[in-house]
Short mmCIF file of N, CA, C and O in Angstrom, two decimals:
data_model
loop_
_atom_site.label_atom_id
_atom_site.label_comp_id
_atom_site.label_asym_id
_atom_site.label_seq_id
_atom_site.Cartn_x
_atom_site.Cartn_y
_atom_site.Cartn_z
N UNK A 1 0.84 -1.18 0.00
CA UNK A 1 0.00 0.00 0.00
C UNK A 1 0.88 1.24 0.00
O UNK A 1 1.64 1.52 0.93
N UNK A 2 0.69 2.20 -1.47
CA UNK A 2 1.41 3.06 -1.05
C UNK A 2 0.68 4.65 -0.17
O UNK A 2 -0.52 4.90 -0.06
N UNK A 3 1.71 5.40 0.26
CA UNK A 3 1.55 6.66 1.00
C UNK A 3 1.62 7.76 0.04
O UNK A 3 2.41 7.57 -0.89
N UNK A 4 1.23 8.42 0.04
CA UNK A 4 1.47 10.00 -0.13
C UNK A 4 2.64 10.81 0.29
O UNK A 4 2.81 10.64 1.49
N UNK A 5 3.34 11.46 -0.11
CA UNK A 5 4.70 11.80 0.82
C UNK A 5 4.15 13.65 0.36
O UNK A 5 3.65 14.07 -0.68
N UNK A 6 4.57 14.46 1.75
CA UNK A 6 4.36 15.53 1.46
C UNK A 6 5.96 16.20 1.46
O UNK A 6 6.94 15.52 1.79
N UNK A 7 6.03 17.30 1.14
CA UNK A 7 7.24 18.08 1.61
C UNK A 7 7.21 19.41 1.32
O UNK A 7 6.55 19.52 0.29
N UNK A 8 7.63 20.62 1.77
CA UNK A 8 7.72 22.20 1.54
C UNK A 8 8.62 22.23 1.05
O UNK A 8 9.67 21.71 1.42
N UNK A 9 8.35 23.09 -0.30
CA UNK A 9 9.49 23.62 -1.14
C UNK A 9 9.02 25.22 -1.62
O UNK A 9 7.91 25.73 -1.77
N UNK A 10 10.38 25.74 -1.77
CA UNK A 10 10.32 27.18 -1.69
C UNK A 10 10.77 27.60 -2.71
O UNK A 10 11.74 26.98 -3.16
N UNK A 11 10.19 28.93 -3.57
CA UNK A 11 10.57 29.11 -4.94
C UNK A 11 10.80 27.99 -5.67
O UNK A 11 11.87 27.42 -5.92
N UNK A 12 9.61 27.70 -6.00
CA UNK A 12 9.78 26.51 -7.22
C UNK A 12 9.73 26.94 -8.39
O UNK A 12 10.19 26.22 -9.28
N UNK A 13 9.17 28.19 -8.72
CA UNK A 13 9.40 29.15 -9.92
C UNK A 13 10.39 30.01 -9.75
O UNK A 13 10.19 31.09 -10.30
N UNK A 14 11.61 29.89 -9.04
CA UNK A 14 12.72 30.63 -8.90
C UNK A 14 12.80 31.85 -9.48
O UNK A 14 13.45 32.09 -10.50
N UNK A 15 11.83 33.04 -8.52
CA UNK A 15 11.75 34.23 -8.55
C UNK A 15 12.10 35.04 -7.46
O UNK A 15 12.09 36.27 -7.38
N UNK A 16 12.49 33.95 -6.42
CA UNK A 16 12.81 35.26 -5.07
C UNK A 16 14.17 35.23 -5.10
O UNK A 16 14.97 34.43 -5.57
N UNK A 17 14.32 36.83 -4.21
CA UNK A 17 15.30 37.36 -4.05
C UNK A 17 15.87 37.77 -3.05
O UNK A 17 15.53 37.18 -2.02
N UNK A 18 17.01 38.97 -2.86
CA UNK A 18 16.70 39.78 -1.57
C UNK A 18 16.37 40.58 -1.43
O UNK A 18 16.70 41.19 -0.41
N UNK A 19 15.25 41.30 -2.62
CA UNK A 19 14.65 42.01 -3.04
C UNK A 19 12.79 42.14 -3.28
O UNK A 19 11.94 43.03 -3.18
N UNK A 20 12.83 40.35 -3.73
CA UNK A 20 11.65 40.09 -4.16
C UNK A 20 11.35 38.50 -3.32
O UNK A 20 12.10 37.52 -3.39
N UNK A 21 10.06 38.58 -2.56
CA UNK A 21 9.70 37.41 -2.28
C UNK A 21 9.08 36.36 -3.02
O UNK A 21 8.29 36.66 -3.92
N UNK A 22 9.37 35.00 -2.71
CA UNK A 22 9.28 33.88 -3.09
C UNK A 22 8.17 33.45 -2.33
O UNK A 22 7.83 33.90 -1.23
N UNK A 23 7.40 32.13 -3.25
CA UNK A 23 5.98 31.48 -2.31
C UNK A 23 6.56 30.16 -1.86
O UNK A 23 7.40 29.57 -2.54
N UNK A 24 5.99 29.58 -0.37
CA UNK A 24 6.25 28.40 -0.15
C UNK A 24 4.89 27.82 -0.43
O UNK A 24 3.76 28.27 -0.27
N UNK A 25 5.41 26.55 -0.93
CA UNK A 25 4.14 25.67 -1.22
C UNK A 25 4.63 24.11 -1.12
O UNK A 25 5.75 23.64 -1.31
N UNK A 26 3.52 23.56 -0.81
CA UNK A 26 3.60 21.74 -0.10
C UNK A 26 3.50 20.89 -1.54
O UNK A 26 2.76 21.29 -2.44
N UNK A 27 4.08 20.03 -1.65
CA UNK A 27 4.27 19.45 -2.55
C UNK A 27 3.91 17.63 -1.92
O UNK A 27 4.46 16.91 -1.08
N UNK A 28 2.87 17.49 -2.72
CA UNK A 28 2.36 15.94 -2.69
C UNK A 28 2.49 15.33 -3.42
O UNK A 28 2.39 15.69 -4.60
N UNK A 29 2.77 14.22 -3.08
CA UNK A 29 3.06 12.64 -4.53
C UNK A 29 2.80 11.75 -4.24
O UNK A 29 3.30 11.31 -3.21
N UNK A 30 1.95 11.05 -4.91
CA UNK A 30 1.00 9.86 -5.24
C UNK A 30 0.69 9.30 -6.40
O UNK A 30 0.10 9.84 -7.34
N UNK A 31 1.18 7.94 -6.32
CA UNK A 31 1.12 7.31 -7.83
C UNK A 31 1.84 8.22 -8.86
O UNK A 31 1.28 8.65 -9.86
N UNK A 32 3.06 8.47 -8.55
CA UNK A 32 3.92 9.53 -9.39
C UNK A 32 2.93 10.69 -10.56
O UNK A 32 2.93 10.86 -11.78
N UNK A 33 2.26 11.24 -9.56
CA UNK A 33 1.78 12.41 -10.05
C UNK A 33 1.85 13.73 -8.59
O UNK A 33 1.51 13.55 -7.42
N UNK A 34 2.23 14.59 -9.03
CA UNK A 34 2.70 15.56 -8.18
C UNK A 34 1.51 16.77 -7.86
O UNK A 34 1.05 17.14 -8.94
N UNK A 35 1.05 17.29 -7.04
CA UNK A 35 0.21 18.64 -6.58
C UNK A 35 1.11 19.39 -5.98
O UNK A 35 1.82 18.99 -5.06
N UNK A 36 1.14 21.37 -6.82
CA UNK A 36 1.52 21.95 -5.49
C UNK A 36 0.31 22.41 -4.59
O UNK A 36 -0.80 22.04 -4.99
N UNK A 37 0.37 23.06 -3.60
CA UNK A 37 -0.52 23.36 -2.69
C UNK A 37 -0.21 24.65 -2.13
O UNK A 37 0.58 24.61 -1.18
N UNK A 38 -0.64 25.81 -2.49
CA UNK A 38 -0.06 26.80 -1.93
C UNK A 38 -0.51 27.29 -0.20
O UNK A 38 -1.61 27.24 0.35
N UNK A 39 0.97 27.81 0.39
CA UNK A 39 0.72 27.98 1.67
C UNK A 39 -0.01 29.80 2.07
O UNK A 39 -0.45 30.36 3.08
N UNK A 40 0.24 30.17 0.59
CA UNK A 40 -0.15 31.61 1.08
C UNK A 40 0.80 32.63 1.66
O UNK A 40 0.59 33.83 1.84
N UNK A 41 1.95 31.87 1.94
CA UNK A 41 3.21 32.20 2.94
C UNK A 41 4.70 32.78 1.84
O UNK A 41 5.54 32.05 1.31
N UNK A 42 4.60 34.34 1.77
CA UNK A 42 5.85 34.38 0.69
C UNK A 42 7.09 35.03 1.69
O UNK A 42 6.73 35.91 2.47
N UNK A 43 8.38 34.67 1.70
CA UNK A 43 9.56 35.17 2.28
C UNK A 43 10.57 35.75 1.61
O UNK A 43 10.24 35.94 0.44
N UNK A 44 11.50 36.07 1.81
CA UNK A 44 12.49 36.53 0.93
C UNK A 44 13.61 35.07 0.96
O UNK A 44 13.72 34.11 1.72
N UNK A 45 14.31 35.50 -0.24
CA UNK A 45 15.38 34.06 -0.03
C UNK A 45 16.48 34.18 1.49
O UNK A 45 16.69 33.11 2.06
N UNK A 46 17.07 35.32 2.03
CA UNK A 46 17.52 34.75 2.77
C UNK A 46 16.69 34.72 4.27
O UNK A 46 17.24 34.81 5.38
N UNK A 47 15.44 34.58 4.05
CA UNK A 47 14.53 34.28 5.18
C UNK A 47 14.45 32.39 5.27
O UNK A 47 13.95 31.69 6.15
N UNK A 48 15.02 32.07 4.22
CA UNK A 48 14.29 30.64 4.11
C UNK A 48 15.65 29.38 4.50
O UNK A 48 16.67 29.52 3.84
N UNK A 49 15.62 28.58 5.22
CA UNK A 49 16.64 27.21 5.29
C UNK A 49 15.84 26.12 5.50
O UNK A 49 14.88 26.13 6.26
N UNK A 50 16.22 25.14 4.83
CA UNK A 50 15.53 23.71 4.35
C UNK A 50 15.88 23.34 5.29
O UNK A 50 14.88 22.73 5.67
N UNK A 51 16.75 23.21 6.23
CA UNK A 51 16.41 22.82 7.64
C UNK A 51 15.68 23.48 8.62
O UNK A 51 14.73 22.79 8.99
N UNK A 52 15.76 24.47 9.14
CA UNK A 52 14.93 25.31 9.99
C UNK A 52 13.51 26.13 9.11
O UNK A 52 12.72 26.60 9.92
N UNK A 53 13.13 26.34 7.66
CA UNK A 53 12.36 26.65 7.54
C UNK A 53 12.63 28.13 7.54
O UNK A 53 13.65 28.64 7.09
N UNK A 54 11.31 28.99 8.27
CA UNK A 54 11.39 30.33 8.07
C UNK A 54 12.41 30.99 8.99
O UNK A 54 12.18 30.76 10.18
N UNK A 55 13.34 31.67 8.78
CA UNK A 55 14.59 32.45 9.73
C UNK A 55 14.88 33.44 9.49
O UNK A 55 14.88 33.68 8.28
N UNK A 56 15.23 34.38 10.27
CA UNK A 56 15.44 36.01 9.89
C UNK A 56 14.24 36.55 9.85
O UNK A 56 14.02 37.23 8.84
N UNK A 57 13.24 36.45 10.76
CA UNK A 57 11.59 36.78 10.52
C UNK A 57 11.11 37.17 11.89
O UNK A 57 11.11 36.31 12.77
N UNK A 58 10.76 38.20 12.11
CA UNK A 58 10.05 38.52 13.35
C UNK A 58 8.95 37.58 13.70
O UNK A 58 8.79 37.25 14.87
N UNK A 59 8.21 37.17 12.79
CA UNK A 59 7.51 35.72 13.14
C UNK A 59 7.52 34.86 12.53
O UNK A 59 6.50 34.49 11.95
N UNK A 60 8.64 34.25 12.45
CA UNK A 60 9.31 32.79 12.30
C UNK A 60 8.66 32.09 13.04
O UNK A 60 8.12 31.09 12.57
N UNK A 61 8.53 32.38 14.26
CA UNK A 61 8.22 31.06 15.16
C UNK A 61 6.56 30.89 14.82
O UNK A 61 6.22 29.71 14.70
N UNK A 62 5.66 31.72 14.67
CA UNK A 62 4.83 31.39 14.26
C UNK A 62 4.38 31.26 13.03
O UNK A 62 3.16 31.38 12.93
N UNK A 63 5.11 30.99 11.81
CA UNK A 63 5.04 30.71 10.55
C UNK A 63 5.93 29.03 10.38
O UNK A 63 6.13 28.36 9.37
N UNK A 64 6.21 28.84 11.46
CA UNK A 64 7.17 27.73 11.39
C UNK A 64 5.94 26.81 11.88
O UNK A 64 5.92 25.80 11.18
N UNK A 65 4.90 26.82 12.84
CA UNK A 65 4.44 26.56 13.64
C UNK A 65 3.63 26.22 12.86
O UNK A 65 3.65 24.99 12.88
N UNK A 66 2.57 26.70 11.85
CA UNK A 66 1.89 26.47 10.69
C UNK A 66 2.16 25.68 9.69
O UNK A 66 1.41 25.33 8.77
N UNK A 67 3.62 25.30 9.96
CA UNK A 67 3.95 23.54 8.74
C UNK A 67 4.41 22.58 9.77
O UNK A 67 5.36 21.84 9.52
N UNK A 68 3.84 22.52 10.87
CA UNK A 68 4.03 21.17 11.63
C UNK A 68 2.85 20.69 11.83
O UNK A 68 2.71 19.62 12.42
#
C-alpha cells in the first residue's frame, strides 16, 4: 500500500530574491503524479533554510508553527 509523501518547497518558480519574495508551497506525490498546494506564505530568499524553515523573521516562530 502506497503513502502519499508531502514536503515544503520554496521558490519553485525561482523568482525570489533579496529584493523580491518567493511562495512556499507543499508538494504531494502519489502514484507519481505531483500537486503543489499553496501555503499563502511568501519570504524573501535569505529568510528561508531547508532545515529550519522560516529564519530572519520577526515571526518565524509562528510561521514555522503552521507547517508542523
Amino acid at each position: 500500500m502506497q503513502h502519499p509523501t508531502v514536503r515544503l518547497v520554496f521558490d519553485r518558480k525561482k523568482q525570489a530574491s533579496k529584493t523580491k519574495k518567493g511562495l512556499i508551497q507543499l508538494e504531494v506525490s502519489f502514484q507519481r503524479k505531483r500537486k503543489w498546494i499553496s501555503t499563502g506564505i511568501k519570504v524573501y530568499s535569505d529568510q528561508w533554510s531547508n532545515r529550519y524553515h522560516v529564519i530572519n523573521s520577526s515571526d518565524s516562530l509562528s510561521l514555522n508553527k503552521a507547517f508542523l
